[in-house]
């Protein structure tokens, strides 16, 4: 079975759209299993609404969504910018994103697609990461929870607990794809594993300016841990038939895509899509 695993990365998720233009639209490559966290969860939720066997339709749905992306569709400032975090649960007001997810995440289509789908979010109360599938009635809520950039976007409350970005614990859910039976996995990362990106210190001396950068660094380390775990799985496969060899194809940018992963300006989104497509073409 073939799986597609999409990592987190905020606005860098536009890079995945460019890669999938090559894989889905031009190569007509399709996937039985779709797994994602953070922005990858949102992309997976859109892709999985197309029936299995229709990769072009899946890509068209995803492109339509990203053609509408801009900052105000994702987040807005509170009435008192930044200071509003003192009486709200986030630095930014992400009600627009939640409303958009509710509109675009059509659960009946996902359940009827013939695909296995998993998205993951982290429980702020217990620290656990949980993945839910398309059969769960909580699926749309977990898509938003997974995509809620920690600290900056509001977590979602589900049955008394608060849930946030799945990328806090698992940026590339390779393990979920393997558990679902995948023996071939295509992974699209939004960052460069093992290579630090350049960053300029902000002119304005606000501690909030450092938070997205710190989250990016932490996410890179989680990515490396996920990949090392997958490498261990393949090494175990050599010990006996009880372990299965999993073929993994990894696509990621050569350089850092953008300094601020909360920048969803149409020009930057379009540029990152173009980078993703060019990278996928070079790797073909």
PDB file of N, CA and C in Angstrom, residues 200-284:
ATOM      1  N   UNK A 200      17.182  36.411  10.904  1.00  0.00           N
ATOM      2  CA  UNK A 200      17.638  37.710  11.363  1.00  0.00           C
ATOM      3  C   UNK A 200      16.901  38.091  12.648  1.00  0.00           C
ATOM      4  N   UNK A 201      17.669  38.518  13.633  1.00  0.00           N
ATOM      5  CA  UNK A 201      17.054  38.963  14.880  1.00  0.00           C
ATOM      6  C   UNK A 201      16.157  40.167  14.607  1.00  0.00           C
ATOM      7  N   UNK A 202      15.005  40.227  15.274  1.00  0.00           N
ATOM      8  CA  UNK A 202      14.071  41.335  15.023  1.00  0.00           C
ATOM      9  C   UNK A 202      14.620  42.663  15.529  1.00  0.00           C
ATOM     10  N   UNK A 203      14.251  43.733  14.841  1.00  0.00           N
ATOM     11  CA  UNK A 203      14.656  45.069  15.275  1.00  0.00           C
ATOM     12  C   UNK A 203      13.897  45.483  16.528  1.00  0.00           C
ATOM     13  N   UNK A 204      12.612  45.104  16.558  1.00  0.00           N
ATOM     14  CA  UNK A 204      11.799  45.459  17.717  1.00  0.00           C
ATOM     15  C   UNK A 204      12.052  44.444  18.839  1.00  0.00           C
ATOM     16  N   UNK A 205      12.462  44.880  20.005  1.00  0.00           N
ATOM     17  CA  UNK A 205      12.886  43.954  21.072  1.00  0.00           C
ATOM     18  C   UNK A 205      11.725  43.295  21.806  1.00  0.00           C
ATOM     19  N   UNK A 206      10.901  42.566  21.093  1.00  0.00           N
ATOM     20  CA  UNK A 206       9.768  41.870  21.706  1.00  0.00           C
ATOM     21  C   UNK A 206      10.063  40.376  21.784  1.00  0.00           C
ATOM     22  N   UNK A 207       9.833  39.805  22.948  1.00  0.00           N
ATOM     23  CA  UNK A 207      10.069  38.376  23.107  1.00  0.00           C
ATOM     24  C   UNK A 207       9.187  37.536  22.206  1.00  0.00           C
ATOM     25  N   UNK A 208       7.999  38.056  21.837  1.00  0.00           N
ATOM     26  CA  UNK A 208       7.093  37.310  20.970  1.00  0.00           C
ATOM     27  C   UNK A 208       7.724  37.035  19.609  1.00  0.00           C
ATOM     28  N   UNK A 209       8.643  37.890  19.177  1.00  0.00           N
ATOM     29  CA  UNK A 209       9.275  37.726  17.871  1.00  0.00           C
ATOM     30  C   UNK A 209      10.121  36.465  17.805  1.00  0.00           C
ATOM     31  N   UNK A 210      10.537  35.974  18.976  1.00  0.00           N
ATOM     32  CA  UNK A 210      11.429  34.815  19.013  1.00  0.00           C
ATOM     33  C   UNK A 210      10.670  33.489  19.060  1.00  0.00           C
ATOM     34  N   UNK A 211       9.403  33.545  19.435  1.00  0.00           N
ATOM     35  CA  UNK A 211       8.657  32.300  19.630  1.00  0.00           C
ATOM     36  C   UNK A 211       8.542  31.465  18.354  1.00  0.00           C
ATOM     37  N   UNK A 212       8.126  32.046  17.189  1.00  0.00           N
ATOM     38  CA  UNK A 212       8.045  31.222  15.981  1.00  0.00           C
ATOM     39  C   UNK A 212       9.386  30.599  15.608  1.00  0.00           C
ATOM     40  N   UNK A 213      10.478  31.345  15.829  1.00  0.00           N
ATOM     41  CA  UNK A 213      11.805  30.813  15.515  1.00  0.00           C
ATOM     42  C   UNK A 213      12.133  29.618  16.402  1.00  0.00           C
ATOM     43  N   UNK A 214      11.846  29.740  17.684  1.00  0.00           N
ATOM     44  CA  UNK A 214      12.114  28.632  18.607  1.00  0.00           C
ATOM     45  C   UNK A 214      11.288  27.411  18.233  1.00  0.00           C
ATOM     46  N   UNK A 215      10.023  27.629  17.854  1.00  0.00           N
ATOM     47  CA  UNK A 215       9.163  26.518  17.450  1.00  0.00           C
ATOM     48  C   UNK A 215       9.716  25.849  16.192  1.00  0.00           C
ATOM     49  N   UNK A 216      10.226  26.651  15.249  1.00  0.00           N
ATOM     50  CA  UNK A 216      10.809  26.090  14.029  1.00  0.00           C
ATOM     51  C   UNK A 216      12.000  25.192  14.357  1.00  0.00           C
ATOM     52  N   UNK A 217      12.871  25.652  15.275  1.00  0.00           N
ATOM     53  CA  UNK A 217      14.043  24.857  15.650  1.00  0.00           C
ATOM     54  C   UNK A 217      13.624  23.552  16.307  1.00  0.00           C
ATOM     55  N   UNK A 218      12.651  23.631  17.209  1.00  0.00           N
ATOM     56  CA  UNK A 218      12.157  22.424  17.875  1.00  0.00           C
ATOM     57  C   UNK A 218      11.546  21.459  16.861  1.00  0.00           C
ATOM     58  N   UNK A 219      10.806  21.995  15.881  1.00  0.00           N
ATOM     59  CA  UNK A 219      10.163  21.153  14.869  1.00  0.00           C
ATOM     60  C   UNK A 219      11.201  20.418  14.028  1.00  0.00           C
ATOM     61  N   UNK A 220      12.301  21.107  13.711  1.00  0.00           N
ATOM     62  CA  UNK A 220      13.357  20.468  12.921  1.00  0.00           C
ATOM     63  C   UNK A 220      13.929  19.271  13.663  1.00  0.00           C
ATOM     64  N   UNK A 221      14.133  19.397  14.955  1.00  0.00           N
ATOM     65  CA  UNK A 221      14.667  18.289  15.743  1.00  0.00           C
ATOM     66  C   UNK A 221      13.670  17.130  15.803  1.00  0.00           C
ATOM     67  N   UNK A 222      12.377  17.452  15.896  1.00  0.00           N
ATOM     68  CA  UNK A 222      11.357  16.394  15.905  1.00  0.00           C
ATOM     69  C   UNK A 222      11.352  15.659  14.571  1.00  0.00           C
ATOM     70  N   UNK A 223      11.506  16.393  13.470  1.00  0.00           N
ATOM     71  CA  UNK A 223      11.586  15.769  12.141  1.00  0.00           C
ATOM     72  C   UNK A 223      12.727  14.769  12.098  1.00  0.00           C
ATOM     73  N   UNK A 224      13.900  15.180  12.582  1.00  0.00           N
ATOM     74  CA  UNK A 224      15.055  14.283  12.566  1.00  0.00           C
ATOM     75  C   UNK A 224      14.788  13.030  13.391  1.00  0.00           C
ATOM     76  N   UNK A 225      14.106  13.201  14.527  1.00  0.00           N
ATOM     77  CA  UNK A 225      13.764  12.048  15.344  1.00  0.00           C
ATOM     78  C   UNK A 225      12.814  11.106  14.623  1.00  0.00           C
ATOM     79  N   UNK A 226      11.827  11.668  13.917  1.00  0.00           N
ATOM     80  CA  UNK A 226      10.891  10.837  13.150  1.00  0.00           C
ATOM     81  C   UNK A 226      11.615  10.034  12.075  1.00  0.00           C
ATOM     82  N   UNK A 227      12.539  10.685  11.382  1.00  0.00           N
ATOM     83  CA  UNK A 227      13.268  10.013  10.313  1.00  0.00           C
ATOM     84  C   UNK A 227      14.199   8.938  10.870  1.00  0.00           C
ATOM     85  N   UNK A 228      14.821   9.215  12.013  1.00  0.00           N
ATOM     86  CA  UNK A 228      15.684   8.204  12.636  1.00  0.00           C
ATOM     87  C   UNK A 228      14.870   6.990  13.046  1.00  0.00           C
ATOM     88  N   UNK A 229      13.646   7.229  13.539  1.00  0.00           N
ATOM     89  CA  UNK A 229      12.780   6.115  13.932  1.00  0.00           C
ATOM     90  C   UNK A 229      12.421   5.258  12.722  1.00  0.00           C
ATOM     91  N   UNK A 230      12.142   5.910  11.591  1.00  0.00           N
ATOM     92  CA  UNK A 230      11.820   5.164  10.374  1.00  0.00           C
ATOM     93  C   UNK A 230      13.034   4.376   9.901  1.00  0.00           C
ATOM     94  N   UNK A 231      14.233   4.953  10.035  1.00  0.00           N
ATOM     95  CA  UNK A 231      15.452   4.241   9.662  1.00  0.00           C
ATOM     96  C   UNK A 231      15.647   3.012  10.518  1.00  0.00           C
ATOM     97  N   UNK A 232      15.337   3.118  11.824  1.00  0.00           N
ATOM     98  CA  UNK A 232      15.437   1.967  12.707  1.00  0.00           C
ATOM     99  C   UNK A 232      14.479   0.874  12.281  1.00  0.00           C
ATOM    100  N   UNK A 233      13.265   1.238  11.872  1.00  0.00           N
ATOM    101  CA  UNK A 233      12.280   0.256  11.412  1.00  0.00           C
ATOM    102  C   UNK A 233      12.823  -0.526  10.226  1.00  0.00           C
ATOM    103  N   UNK A 234      13.492   0.152   9.317  1.00  0.00           N
ATOM    104  CA  UNK A 234      14.045  -0.528   8.152  1.00  0.00           C
ATOM    105  C   UNK A 234      15.214  -1.417   8.533  1.00  0.00           C
ATOM    106  N   UNK A 235      16.002  -1.007   9.515  1.00  0.00           N
ATOM    107  CA  UNK A 235      17.105  -1.848   9.964  1.00  0.00           C
ATOM    108  C   UNK A 235      16.583  -3.131  10.610  1.00  0.00           C
ATOM    109  N   UNK A 236      15.499  -3.021  11.377  1.00  0.00           N
ATOM    110  CA  UNK A 236      14.903  -4.196  12.004  1.00  0.00           C
ATOM    111  C   UNK A 236      14.377  -5.176  10.967  1.00  0.00           C
ATOM    112  N   UNK A 237      13.986  -4.646   9.808  1.00  0.00           N
ATOM    113  CA  UNK A 237      13.442  -5.506   8.754  1.00  0.00           C
ATOM    114  C   UNK A 237      14.478  -6.535   8.296  1.00  0.00           C
ATOM    115  N   UNK A 238      15.748  -6.206   8.442  1.00  0.00           N
ATOM    116  CA  UNK A 238      16.793  -7.118   8.008  1.00  0.00           C
ATOM    117  C   UNK A 238      16.951  -8.300   8.966  1.00  0.00           C
ATOM    118  N   UNK A 239      16.343  -8.212  10.163  1.00  0.00           N
ATOM    119  CA  UNK A 239      16.512  -9.257  11.167  1.00  0.00           C
ATOM    120  C   UNK A 239      15.550 -10.419  10.983  1.00  0.00           C
ATOM    121  N   UNK A 240      14.453 -10.188  10.267  1.00  0.00           N
ATOM    122  CA  UNK A 240      13.504 -11.281  10.102  1.00  0.00           C
ATOM    123  C   UNK A 240      12.249 -10.842   9.400  1.00  0.00           C
ATOM    124  N   UNK A 241      11.431 -11.808   9.009  1.00  0.00           N
ATOM    125  CA  UNK A 241      10.216 -11.522   8.253  1.00  0.00           C
ATOM    126  C   UNK A 241       9.151 -10.836   9.097  1.00  0.00           C
ATOM    127  N   UNK A 242       9.313 -10.872  10.415  1.00  0.00           N
ATOM    128  CA  UNK A 242       8.300 -10.246  11.264  1.00  0.00           C
ATOM    129  C   UNK A 242       8.338  -8.724  11.153  1.00  0.00           C
ATOM    130  N   UNK A 243       9.445  -8.208  10.608  1.00  0.00           N
ATOM    131  CA  UNK A 243       9.548  -6.769  10.374  1.00  0.00           C
ATOM    132  C   UNK A 243       9.484  -6.506   8.884  1.00  0.00           C
ATOM    133  N   UNK A 244       8.801  -5.480   8.514  1.00  0.00           N
ATOM    134  CA  UNK A 244       8.578  -5.194   7.108  1.00  0.00           C
ATOM    135  C   UNK A 244       9.458  -4.050   6.633  1.00  0.00           C
ATOM    136  N   UNK A 245      10.093  -4.242   5.494  1.00  0.00           N
ATOM    137  CA  UNK A 245      10.890  -3.184   4.892  1.00  0.00           C
ATOM    138  C   UNK A 245       9.957  -2.144   4.279  1.00  0.00           C
ATOM    139  N   UNK A 246      10.157  -0.909   4.635  1.00  0.00           N
ATOM    140  CA  UNK A 246       9.320   0.173   4.134  1.00  0.00           C
ATOM    141  C   UNK A 246      10.163   1.080   3.246  1.00  0.00           C
ATOM    142  N   UNK A 247       9.717   1.287   2.013  1.00  0.00           N
ATOM    143  CA  UNK A 247      10.433   2.182   1.099  1.00  0.00           C
ATOM    144  C   UNK A 247       9.951   3.606   1.338  1.00  0.00           C
ATOM    145  N   UNK A 248      10.882   4.499   1.582  1.00  0.00           N
ATOM    146  CA  UNK A 248      10.530   5.881   1.885  1.00  0.00           C
ATOM    147  C   UNK A 248      11.183   6.816   0.872  1.00  0.00           C
ATOM    148  N   UNK A 249      10.366   7.653   0.251  1.00  0.00           N
ATOM    149  CA  UNK A 249      10.876   8.702  -0.634  1.00  0.00           C
ATOM    150  C   UNK A 249      10.661  10.032   0.068  1.00  0.00           C
ATOM    151  N   UNK A 250      11.730  10.790   0.191  1.00  0.00           N
ATOM    152  CA  UNK A 250      11.691  12.027   0.957  1.00  0.00           C
ATOM    153  C   UNK A 250      11.902  13.220   0.039  1.00  0.00           C
ATOM    154  N   UNK A 251      10.984  14.191   0.124  1.00  0.00           N
ATOM    155  CA  UNK A 251      11.125  15.437  -0.645  1.00  0.00           C
ATOM    156  C   UNK A 251      11.120  16.606   0.325  1.00  0.00           C
ATOM    157  N   UNK A 252      12.122  17.461   0.228  1.00  0.00           N
ATOM    158  CA  UNK A 252      12.185  18.635   1.087  1.00  0.00           C
ATOM    159  C   UNK A 252      12.918  19.751   0.365  1.00  0.00           C
ATOM    160  N   UNK A 253      12.725  20.994   0.796  1.00  0.00           N
ATOM    161  CA  UNK A 253      13.414  22.105   0.138  1.00  0.00           C
ATOM    162  C   UNK A 253      14.907  22.067   0.415  1.00  0.00           C
ATOM    163  N   UNK A 254      15.676  22.648  -0.483  1.00  0.00           N
ATOM    164  CA  UNK A 254      17.130  22.692  -0.311  1.00  0.00           C
ATOM    165  C   UNK A 254      17.538  23.791   0.660  1.00  0.00           C
ATOM    166  N   UNK A 255      16.743  24.842   0.723  1.00  0.00           N
ATOM    167  CA  UNK A 255      17.020  25.973   1.598  1.00  0.00           C
ATOM    168  C   UNK A 255      15.755  26.346   2.370  1.00  0.00           C
ATOM    169  N   UNK A 256      15.942  27.146   3.411  1.00  0.00           N
ATOM    170  CA  UNK A 256      14.793  27.620   4.188  1.00  0.00           C
ATOM    171  C   UNK A 256      13.830  28.371   3.280  1.00  0.00           C
ATOM    172  N   UNK A 257      12.542  28.110   3.434  1.00  0.00           N
ATOM    173  CA  UNK A 257      11.539  28.686   2.543  1.00  0.00           C
ATOM    174  C   UNK A 257      11.132  30.101   2.922  1.00  0.00           C
ATOM    175  N   UNK A 258      11.001  30.353   4.221  1.00  0.00           N
ATOM    176  CA  UNK A 258      10.507  31.654   4.670  1.00  0.00           C
ATOM    177  C   UNK A 258      10.872  31.819   6.140  1.00  0.00           C
ATOM    178  N   UNK A 259      11.138  33.046   6.565  1.00  0.00           N
ATOM    179  CA  UNK A 259      11.512  33.290   7.958  1.00  0.00           C
ATOM    180  C   UNK A 259      10.333  33.128   8.910  1.00  0.00           C
ATOM    181  N   UNK A 260       9.177  33.594   8.499  1.00  0.00           N
ATOM    182  CA  UNK A 260       7.996  33.611   9.364  1.00  0.00           C
ATOM    183  C   UNK A 260       6.944  32.657   8.816  1.00  0.00           C
ATOM    184  N   UNK A 261       6.752  31.537   9.485  1.00  0.00           N
ATOM    185  CA  UNK A 261       5.804  30.541   8.994  1.00  0.00           C
ATOM    186  C   UNK A 261       4.351  30.935   9.240  1.00  0.00           C
ATOM    187  N   UNK A 262       4.118  32.132   9.799  1.00  0.00           N
ATOM    188  CA  UNK A 262       2.761  32.651   9.933  1.00  0.00           C
ATOM    189  C   UNK A 262       2.449  33.683   8.855  1.00  0.00           C
ATOM    190  N   UNK A 263       3.355  33.831   7.903  1.00  0.00           N
ATOM    191  CA  UNK A 263       3.149  34.749   6.783  1.00  0.00           C
ATOM    192  C   UNK A 263       2.467  33.999   5.640  1.00  0.00           C
ATOM    193  N   UNK A 264       1.174  34.251   5.464  1.00  0.00           N
ATOM    194  CA  UNK A 264       0.394  33.580   4.425  1.00  0.00           C
ATOM    195  C   UNK A 264       0.058  34.534   3.277  1.00  0.00           C
ATOM    196  N   UNK A 265       0.919  35.485   2.999  1.00  0.00           N
ATOM    197  CA  UNK A 265       0.647  36.425   1.914  1.00  0.00           C
ATOM    198  C   UNK A 265       0.613  35.664   0.584  1.00  0.00           C
ATOM    199  N   UNK A 266      -0.310  36.011  -0.316  1.00  0.00           N
ATOM    200  CA  UNK A 266      -0.448  35.285  -1.590  1.00  0.00           C
ATOM    201  C   UNK A 266       0.845  35.212  -2.393  1.00  0.00           C
ATOM    202  N   UNK A 267       1.651  36.265  -2.372  1.00  0.00           N
ATOM    203  CA  UNK A 267       2.895  36.251  -3.145  1.00  0.00           C
ATOM    204  C   UNK A 267       3.873  35.228  -2.594  1.00  0.00           C
ATOM    205  N   UNK A 268       3.975  35.130  -1.264  1.00  0.00           N
ATOM    206  CA  UNK A 268       4.879  34.156  -0.655  1.00  0.00           C
ATOM    207  C   UNK A 268       4.348  32.733  -0.839  1.00  0.00           C
ATOM    208  N   UNK A 269       3.053  32.564  -0.727  1.00  0.00           N
ATOM    209  CA  UNK A 269       2.444  31.250  -0.947  1.00  0.00           C
ATOM    210  C   UNK A 269       2.715  30.771  -2.369  1.00  0.00           C
ATOM    211  N   UNK A 270       2.536  31.656  -3.326  1.00  0.00           N
ATOM    212  CA  UNK A 270       2.779  31.307  -4.731  1.00  0.00           C
ATOM    213  C   UNK A 270       4.248  30.961  -4.961  1.00  0.00           C
ATOM    214  N   UNK A 271       5.147  31.727  -4.368  1.00  0.00           N
ATOM    215  CA  UNK A 271       6.580  31.464  -4.527  1.00  0.00           C
ATOM    216  C   UNK A 271       6.958  30.095  -3.962  1.00  0.00           C
ATOM    217  N   UNK A 272       6.441  29.748  -2.789  1.00  0.00           N
ATOM    218  CA  UNK A 272       6.781  28.459  -2.175  1.00  0.00           C
ATOM    219  C   UNK A 272       6.188  27.292  -2.958  1.00  0.00           C
ATOM    220  N   UNK A 273       5.014  27.488  -3.552  1.00  0.00           N
ATOM    221  CA  UNK A 273       4.450  26.463  -4.439  1.00  0.00           C
ATOM    222  C   UNK A 273       5.370  26.235  -5.624  1.00  0.00           C
ATOM    223  N   UNK A 274       5.889  27.299  -6.198  1.00  0.00           N
ATOM    224  CA  UNK A 274       6.770  27.183  -7.354  1.00  0.00           C
ATOM    225  C   UNK A 274       8.069  26.475  -6.986  1.00  0.00           C
ATOM    226  N   UNK A 275       8.582  26.748  -5.791  1.00  0.00           N
ATOM    227  CA  UNK A 275       9.795  26.068  -5.326  1.00  0.00           C
ATOM    228  C   UNK A 275       9.529  24.568  -5.174  1.00  0.00           C
ATOM    229  N   UNK A 276       8.383  24.218  -4.596  1.00  0.00           N
ATOM    230  CA  UNK A 276       8.031  22.810  -4.415  1.00  0.00           C
ATOM    231  C   UNK A 276       7.923  22.066  -5.727  1.00  0.00           C
ATOM    232  N   UNK A 277       7.288  22.699  -6.698  1.00  0.00           N
ATOM    233  CA  UNK A 277       7.138  22.057  -8.006  1.00  0.00           C
ATOM    234  C   UNK A 277       8.503  21.881  -8.681  1.00  0.00           C
ATOM    235  N   UNK A 278       9.331  22.909  -8.636  1.00  0.00           N
ATOM    236  CA  UNK A 278      10.665  22.826  -9.244  1.00  0.00           C
ATOM    237  C   UNK A 278      11.504  21.736  -8.585  1.00  0.00           C
ATOM    238  N   UNK A 279      11.433  21.645  -7.261  1.00  0.00           N
ATOM    239  CA  UNK A 279      12.202  20.621  -6.554  1.00  0.00           C
ATOM    240  C   UNK A 279      11.740  19.222  -6.941  1.00  0.00           C
ATOM    241  N   UNK A 280      10.428  19.025  -7.029  1.00  0.00           N
ATOM    242  CA  UNK A 280       9.889  17.706  -7.398  1.00  0.00           C
ATOM    243  C   UNK A 280      10.281  17.330  -8.815  1.00  0.00           C
ATOM    244  N   UNK A 281      10.307  18.289  -9.703  1.00  0.00           N
ATOM    245  CA  UNK A 281      10.705  18.023 -11.096  1.00  0.00           C
ATOM    246  C   UNK A 281      12.171  17.633 -11.181  1.00  0.00           C
ATOM    247  N   UNK A 282      13.011  18.314 -10.400  1.00  0.00           N
ATOM    248  CA  UNK A 282      14.446  17.992 -10.406  1.00  0.00           C
ATOM    249  C   UNK A 282      14.708  16.603  -9.850  1.00  0.00           C
ATOM    250  N   UNK A 283      13.901  16.200  -8.876  1.00  0.00           N
ATOM    251  CA  UNK A 283      14.107  14.907  -8.234  1.00  0.00           C
ATOM    252  C   UNK A 283      13.553  13.745  -9.038  1.00  0.00           C
ATOM    253  N   UNK A 284      12.743  14.044 -10.049  1.00  0.00           N
ATOM    254  CA  UNK A 284      12.081  12.962 -10.819  1.00  0.00           C
ATOM    255  C   UNK A 284      13.094  12.153 -11.629  1.00  0.00           C
TER     256      UNK A 284
END
